[in-house]
Each structure stands twice: as structure tokens, then as C-alpha cells.
Short mmCIF file of C-alpha atoms in Angstrom, two decimals:
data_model
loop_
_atom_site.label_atom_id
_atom_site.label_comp_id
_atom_site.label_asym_id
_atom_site.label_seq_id
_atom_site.Cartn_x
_atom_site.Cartn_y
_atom_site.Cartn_z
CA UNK A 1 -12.61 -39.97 7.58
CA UNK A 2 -11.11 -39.46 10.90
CA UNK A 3 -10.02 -35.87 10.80
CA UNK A 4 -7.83 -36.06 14.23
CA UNK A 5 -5.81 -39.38 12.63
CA UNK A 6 -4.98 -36.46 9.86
CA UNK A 7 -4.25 -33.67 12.60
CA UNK A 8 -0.46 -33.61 11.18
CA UNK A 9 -1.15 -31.89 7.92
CA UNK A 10 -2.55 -28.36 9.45
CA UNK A 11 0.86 -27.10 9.29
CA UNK A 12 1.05 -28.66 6.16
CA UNK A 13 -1.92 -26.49 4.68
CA UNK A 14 0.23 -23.33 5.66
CA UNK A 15 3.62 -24.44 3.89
CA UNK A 16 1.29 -25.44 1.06
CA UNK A 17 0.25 -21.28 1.37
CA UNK A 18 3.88 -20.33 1.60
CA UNK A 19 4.86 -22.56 -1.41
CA UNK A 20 1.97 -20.71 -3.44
CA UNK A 21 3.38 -17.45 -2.92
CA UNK A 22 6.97 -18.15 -4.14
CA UNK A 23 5.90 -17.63 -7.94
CA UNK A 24 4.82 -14.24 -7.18
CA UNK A 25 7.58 -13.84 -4.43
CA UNK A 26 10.04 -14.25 -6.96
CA UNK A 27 8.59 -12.13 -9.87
CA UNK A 28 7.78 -14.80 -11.84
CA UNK A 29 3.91 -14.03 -12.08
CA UNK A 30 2.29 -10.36 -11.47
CA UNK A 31 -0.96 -10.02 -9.39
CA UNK A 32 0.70 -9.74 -5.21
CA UNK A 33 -2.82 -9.71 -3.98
CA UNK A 34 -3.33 -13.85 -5.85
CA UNK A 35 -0.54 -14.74 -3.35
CA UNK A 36 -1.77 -13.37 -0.23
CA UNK A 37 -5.20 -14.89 -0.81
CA UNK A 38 -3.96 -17.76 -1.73
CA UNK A 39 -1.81 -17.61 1.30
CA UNK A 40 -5.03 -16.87 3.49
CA UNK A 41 -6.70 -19.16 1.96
CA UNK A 42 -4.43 -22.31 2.62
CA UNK A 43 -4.45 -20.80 6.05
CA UNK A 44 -8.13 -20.72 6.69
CA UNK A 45 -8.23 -24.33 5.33
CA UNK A 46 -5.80 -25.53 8.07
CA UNK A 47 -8.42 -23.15 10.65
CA UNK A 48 -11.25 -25.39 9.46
CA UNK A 49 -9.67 -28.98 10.12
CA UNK A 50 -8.18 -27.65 13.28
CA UNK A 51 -11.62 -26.46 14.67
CA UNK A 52 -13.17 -29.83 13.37
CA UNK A 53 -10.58 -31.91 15.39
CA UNK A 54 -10.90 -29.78 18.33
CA UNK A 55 -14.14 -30.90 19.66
CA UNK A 56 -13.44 -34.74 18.52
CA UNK A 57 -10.34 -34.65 20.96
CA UNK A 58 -12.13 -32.90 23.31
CA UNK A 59 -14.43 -35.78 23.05
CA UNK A 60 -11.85 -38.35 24.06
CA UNK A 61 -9.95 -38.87 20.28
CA UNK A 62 -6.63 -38.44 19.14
CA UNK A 63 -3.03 -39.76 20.19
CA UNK A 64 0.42 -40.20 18.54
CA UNK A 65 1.02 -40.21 14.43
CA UNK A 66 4.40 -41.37 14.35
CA UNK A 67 5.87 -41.51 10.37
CA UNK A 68 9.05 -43.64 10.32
CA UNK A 69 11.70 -41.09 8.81
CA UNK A 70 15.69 -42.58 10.05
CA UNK A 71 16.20 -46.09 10.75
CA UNK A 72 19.77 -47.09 11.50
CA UNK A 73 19.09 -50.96 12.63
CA UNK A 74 20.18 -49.34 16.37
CA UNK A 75 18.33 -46.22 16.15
CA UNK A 76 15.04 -46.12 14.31
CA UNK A 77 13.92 -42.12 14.25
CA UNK A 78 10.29 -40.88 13.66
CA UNK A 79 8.16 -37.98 13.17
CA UNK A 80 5.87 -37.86 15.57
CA UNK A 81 2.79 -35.86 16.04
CA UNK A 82 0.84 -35.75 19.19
CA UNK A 83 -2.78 -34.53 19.19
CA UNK A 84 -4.15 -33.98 22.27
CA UNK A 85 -6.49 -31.39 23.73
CA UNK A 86 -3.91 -29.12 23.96
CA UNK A 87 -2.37 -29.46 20.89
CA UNK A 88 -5.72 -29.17 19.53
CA UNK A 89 -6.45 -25.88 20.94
CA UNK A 90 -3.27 -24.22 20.53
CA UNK A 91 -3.87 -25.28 16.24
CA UNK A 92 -7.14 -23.50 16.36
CA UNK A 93 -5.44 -20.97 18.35
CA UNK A 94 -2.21 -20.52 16.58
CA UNK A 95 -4.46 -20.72 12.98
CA UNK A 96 -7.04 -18.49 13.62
CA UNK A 97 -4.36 -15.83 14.81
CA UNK A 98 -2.79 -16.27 11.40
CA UNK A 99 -5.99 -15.78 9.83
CA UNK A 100 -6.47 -12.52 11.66
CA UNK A 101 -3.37 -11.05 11.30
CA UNK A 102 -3.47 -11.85 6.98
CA UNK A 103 -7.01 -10.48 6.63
CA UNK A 104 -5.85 -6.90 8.71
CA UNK A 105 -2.56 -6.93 6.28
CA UNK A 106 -5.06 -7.21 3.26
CA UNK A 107 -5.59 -3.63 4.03
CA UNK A 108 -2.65 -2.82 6.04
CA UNK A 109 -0.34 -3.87 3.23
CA UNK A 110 -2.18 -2.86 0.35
CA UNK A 111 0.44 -1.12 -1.61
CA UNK A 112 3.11 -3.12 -0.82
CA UNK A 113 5.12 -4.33 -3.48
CA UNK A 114 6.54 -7.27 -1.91
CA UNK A 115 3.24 -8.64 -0.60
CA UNK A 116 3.76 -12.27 -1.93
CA UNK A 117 6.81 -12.41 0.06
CA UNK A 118 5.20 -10.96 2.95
CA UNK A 119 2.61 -13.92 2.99
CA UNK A 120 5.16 -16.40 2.17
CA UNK A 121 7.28 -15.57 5.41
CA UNK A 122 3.64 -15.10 7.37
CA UNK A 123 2.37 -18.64 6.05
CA UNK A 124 6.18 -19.98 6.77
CA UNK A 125 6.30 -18.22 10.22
CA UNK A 126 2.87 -20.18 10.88
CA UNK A 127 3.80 -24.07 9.41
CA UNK A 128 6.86 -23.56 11.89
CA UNK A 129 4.46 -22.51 14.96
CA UNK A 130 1.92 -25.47 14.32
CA UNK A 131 4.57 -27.72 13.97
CA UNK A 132 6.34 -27.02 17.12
CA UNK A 133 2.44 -27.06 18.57
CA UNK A 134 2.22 -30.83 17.49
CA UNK A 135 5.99 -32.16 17.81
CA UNK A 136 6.04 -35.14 19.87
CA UNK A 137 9.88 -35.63 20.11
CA UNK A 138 13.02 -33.18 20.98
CA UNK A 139 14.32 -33.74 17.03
CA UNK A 140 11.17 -32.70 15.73
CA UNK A 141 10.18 -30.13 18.22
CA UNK A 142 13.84 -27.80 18.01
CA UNK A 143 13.61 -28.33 13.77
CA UNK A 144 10.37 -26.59 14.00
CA UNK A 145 12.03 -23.83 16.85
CA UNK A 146 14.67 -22.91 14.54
CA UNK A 147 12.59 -22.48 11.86
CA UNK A 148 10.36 -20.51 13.82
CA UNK A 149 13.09 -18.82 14.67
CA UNK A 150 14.61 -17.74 10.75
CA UNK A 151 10.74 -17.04 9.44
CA UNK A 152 11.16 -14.31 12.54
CA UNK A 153 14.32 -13.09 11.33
CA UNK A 154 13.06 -12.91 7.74
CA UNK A 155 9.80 -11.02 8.85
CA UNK A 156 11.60 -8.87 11.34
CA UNK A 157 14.23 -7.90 8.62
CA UNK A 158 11.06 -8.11 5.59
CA UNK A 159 11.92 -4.05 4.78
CA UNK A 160 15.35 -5.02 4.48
CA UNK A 161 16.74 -1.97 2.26
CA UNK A 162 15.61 0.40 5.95
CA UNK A 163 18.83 0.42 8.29
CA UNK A 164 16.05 -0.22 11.16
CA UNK A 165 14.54 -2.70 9.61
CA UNK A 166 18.34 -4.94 9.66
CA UNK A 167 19.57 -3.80 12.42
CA UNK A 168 16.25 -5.43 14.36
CA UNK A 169 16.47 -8.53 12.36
CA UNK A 170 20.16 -8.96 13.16
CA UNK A 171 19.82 -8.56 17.10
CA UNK A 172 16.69 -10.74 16.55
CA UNK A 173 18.54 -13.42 15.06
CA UNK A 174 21.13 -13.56 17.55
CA UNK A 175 18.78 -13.10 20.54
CA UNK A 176 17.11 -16.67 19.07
CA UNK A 177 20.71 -18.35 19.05
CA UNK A 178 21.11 -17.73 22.41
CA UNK A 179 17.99 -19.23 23.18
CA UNK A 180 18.66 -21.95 20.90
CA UNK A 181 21.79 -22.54 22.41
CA UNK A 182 19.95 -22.64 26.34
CA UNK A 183 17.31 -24.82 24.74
CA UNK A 184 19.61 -27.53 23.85
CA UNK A 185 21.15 -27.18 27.35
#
């Protein structure tokens, strides 16, 4: 199997994390410390395949995965993915940062009640990163910036009942605007 031809699901791996913390997120299942393994875990998966495409790029693979997603007759629009050296680096990079950071909250975290949630928004926050990483088109590339940019505000705001804690999270969400608005410009 060509691993590089697949290079478009590591973010995948890290939504797949996120969406395995909602249950406990929500309060729908006890245990926080299932979710933010699982969380790592789906993480450390998407680690693996990017450090096994890394050196088969390096190596002269990879390309464009486009995925047909909009077609208008006039205007056909795809999802488009391009893995290049780059791209590959900046997944191993990006991942194994992730990684990092979720095994140091393991401890720094410990008692935190809402730990599900924090490795939802951390495994969100990450899907969003990889994604812009591997975007191969302006559509694809600001969907993936604004995401980026509300898993920051969620995760800058995550101890929302501290003053702080929303006061941060609102200038942080309207610092991103701006530079969502000067992106499109």
C-alpha cells in the first residue's frame, strides 16, 4: 500500500481522536483519562504514517490527491491535498508536537475535570493545523485557517467560568478575524 497516495487522512486520524472524546466531553460516559488516551492515541497513529511517508517523499514520491467535492458544469471544485517534502515534514512536525504536548498534559492536567474536552479541542486544534499543512487550494486552505482559528478560541477560553480565561479568548478571537479578514485581501 502506498502510504504517501493516503497522506490525506493524517488529519483525519486526529478528528477521529477529537470525535472519541465527545462521549466523555459531554458526560455521557465517566473515565476523562479513556478520552485523552484515546485522543493521544489517534494522534500518535497519524505520527506513525506521517514519519512513514516522510522518507518515501523524500525519496522522490508523492503529488496531488484531488477528491471531486462541487461540480457546477462551469465550476468543478476539489479537495486537494498536496504532499510534498514539505508538507511531509511539517505532518511529522506538526504531529509529533501534538504528541508532546498530550503526553506532558497527562500529568499536567491530571485532575482536571474537563479533560475529555481538553483533548477534544487539542486533537481538533491539530486536524485543523495538518489540514492547512496539506491544502492544495485557497478554499481548502482558509476552511482549515478558520478552524484553526475557533479550536484556538475554544482552547484559549477552555477555563471559561475564570474572567481571564474569556477575556483572552475574546481578544483572541477577534485578533484571528482581523487576520482572516487581511488573509482574504
Amino acid at each position: 500500500m502506498d502510504l504517501v497516495e493516503f497522506g490525506w487522512l493524517v488529519p483525519l486520524y486526529c478528528a477521529l481522536g477529537a470525535l472519541f472524546s465527545l462521549p466523555w466531553a459531554l458526560g455521557q460516559l465517566k473515565g476523562q483519562k479513556v478520552a485523552a488516551f484515546g485522543g493521544l492515541a489517534f494522534t500518535t497513529l497519524g505520527l506513525v504514517h506521517a514519519s512513514l511517508i516522510l522518507p518515501q517523499v523524500l525519496s522522490g514520491a508523492g503529488g496531488v490527491h484531488q477528491i471531486p467535492w462541487l461540480d457546477f458544469g462551469f465550476l468543478q471544485i476539489e479537495l486537494s491535498a498536496l504532499i510534498n517534502p514539505l508538507s511531509a515534514g511539517m505532518l511529522v512536525l506538526v504531529s509529533a508536537v501534538s504528541v508532546l504536548v498530550q503526553i506532558y498534559s497527562l500529568g499536567y492536567m491530571d485532575h482536571e475535570p474537563a479533560l475529555a474536552r481538553y483533548y477534544g479541542l487539542i486533537n481538533f486544534f491539530t486536524m485543523a493545523m495538518l489540514g492547512l499543512v496539506i491544502s492544495n487550494n485557497l478554499l481548502l486552505m482558509y476552511g482549515f485557517w478558520e478552524l484553526m482559528g475557533l479550536a484556538s478560541y475554544l482552547l484559549v477560553g477552555f477555563w471559561w467560568s475564570k474572567p481571564a480565561a474569556t477575556a483572552a479568548a475574546k481578544k483572541a478571537f477577534l485578533t484571528t478575524r482581523i487576520g482572516d479578514f487581511l488573509l482574504l485581501v
